Amino acid sequence: MLSIIFRHKNFKKSYLANEGNTILEVARKYNVEIEGSCEGSLACSTCHILLEEKWFNKLIPANEEEKELLGLLPDLKKHSRLGCQIKLTKNLDGIEIILPNNV
Ligand code: FES
């Protein structure tokens, strides 16, 4: 099991997750508010999340499809990603996910 932290405004809580789960799957499991309306098929960008640089740099870089969707976001930030595209691996144990302000 790995730990994953979700953070939004005054909310910050740590949860347990299995390796191989996506951030969207973990959020769903614990009712954390990430929409993910296309169920991870790279067709919506409603699973937008933010990361601190140290965690962002540990991720496998976004592919072209993900980059295209990210580019359409009005609130795109330097360390934005799509939560459905990030699978948890051992080196991401303790990762902190910041929910965008429009959540
Ligand atoms: S859930 Fe639609 S792109 Fe992630």
Coordinates of C-alpha atoms and ligand atoms in Angstrom, one line a residue:
M1 CA 0.0 0.0 0.0
L2 CA 1.1 3.6 -0.7
S3 CA -0.1 6.8 0.8
I4 CA -1.6 9.6 -1.2
I5 CA -2.6 13.0 0.1
F6 CA -5.3 15.1 -1.3
R7 CA -5.3 18.8 -0.5
H8 CA -7.8 21.6 -1.3
K9 CA -8.0 25.0 0.5
N10 CA -8.3 24.0 4.2
F11 CA -8.7 20.3 3.5
K12 CA -5.8 17.9 3.6
K13 CA -6.1 14.2 4.2
S14 CA -4.0 11.1 3.6
Y15 CA -5.4 7.9 2.2
L16 CA -4.1 4.4 1.4
A17 CA -3.9 3.3 -2.2
N18 CA -2.7 0.3 -4.2
E19 CA 0.2 0.5 -6.6
G20 CA -1.1 0.7 -10.1
N21 CA -4.2 2.7 -9.2
T22 CA -4.7 6.0 -10.9
I23 CA -5.1 9.2 -9.0
L24 CA -8.7 9.4 -10.3
E25 CA -9.4 5.9 -9.1
V26 CA -8.2 6.6 -5.6
A27 CA -10.2 9.9 -5.5
R28 CA -13.3 8.0 -6.5
K29 CA -12.8 5.3 -3.9
Y30 CA -12.6 7.9 -1.1
N31 CA -15.2 10.4 -2.5
V32 CA -12.6 13.1 -3.1
E33 CA -14.0 15.6 -5.5
I34 CA -12.4 15.0 -8.9
E35 CA -15.0 14.7 -11.6
G36 CA -13.4 12.5 -14.3
S37 CA -16.4 12.5 -16.6
C38 CA -14.9 10.5 -19.4
E39 CA -13.7 7.7 -17.0
G40 CA -10.1 8.1 -18.0
S41 CA -10.4 7.9 -21.7
L42 CA -8.6 11.2 -22.3
A43 CA -11.7 13.0 -23.6
C44 CA -12.6 15.6 -21.0
S45 CA -9.8 17.0 -18.7
T46 CA -12.3 17.2 -15.7
C47 CA -9.7 15.2 -13.8
H48 CA -7.3 18.1 -13.7
I49 CA -5.0 18.2 -10.7
L50 CA -2.0 20.2 -9.6
L51 CA 1.3 19.0 -8.1
E52 CA 4.2 20.5 -6.3
E53 CA 7.4 20.5 -8.4
K54 CA 9.1 17.7 -6.5
W55 CA 6.2 15.3 -7.2
F56 CA 5.6 16.6 -10.8
N57 CA 9.2 15.8 -11.6
K58 CA 8.8 12.2 -10.5
L59 CA 6.0 11.5 -12.9
I60 CA 6.2 9.9 -16.3
P61 CA 5.8 12.9 -18.6
A62 CA 2.4 13.5 -20.2
N63 CA 1.9 12.1 -23.7
E64 CA 0.8 14.2 -26.6
E65 CA -3.0 13.5 -26.1
E66 CA -2.8 14.5 -22.4
K67 CA -0.8 17.6 -23.3
E68 CA -3.4 18.6 -25.9
L69 CA -6.2 18.3 -23.3
L70 CA -4.2 20.2 -20.7
G71 CA -3.6 23.0 -23.2
L72 CA -7.4 23.6 -23.4
L73 CA -7.7 24.2 -19.6
P74 CA -8.5 27.8 -18.7
D75 CA -6.7 27.3 -15.4
L76 CA -3.7 25.4 -16.7
K77 CA -0.7 25.7 -14.3
K78 CA 3.0 24.8 -14.8
H79 CA 2.5 21.6 -12.8
S80 CA -1.0 20.6 -14.0
R81 CA -1.7 17.0 -15.0
L82 CA -4.7 14.8 -15.6
G83 CA -5.4 12.5 -12.6
C84 CA -6.6 9.7 -14.8
Q85 CA -3.3 9.4 -16.5
I86 CA -1.1 9.1 -13.4
K87 CA -0.6 5.6 -12.0
L88 CA 0.8 5.2 -8.6
T89 CA 4.2 3.6 -8.3
K90 CA 6.4 3.0 -5.3
N91 CA 8.4 6.2 -5.9
L92 CA 5.2 8.2 -5.6
D93 CA 4.5 7.0 -2.1
G94 CA 3.3 10.1 -0.1
I95 CA 2.4 12.1 -3.2
E96 CA 0.4 15.2 -2.6
I97 CA -2.4 16.0 -5.0
I98 CA -3.7 19.6 -5.0
L99 CA -7.2 20.0 -6.3
P100 CA -7.7 23.1 -8.5
N101 CA -9.8 25.9 -7.1
N102 CA -12.7 25.3 -9.4
V103 CA -13.5 22.1 -7.6
Ligands
FES1 S1 -11.2 11.5 -16.7 FE1 -11.4 12.5 -18.7 S2 -9.4 13.0 -19.2 FE2 -9.2 12.1 -17.2

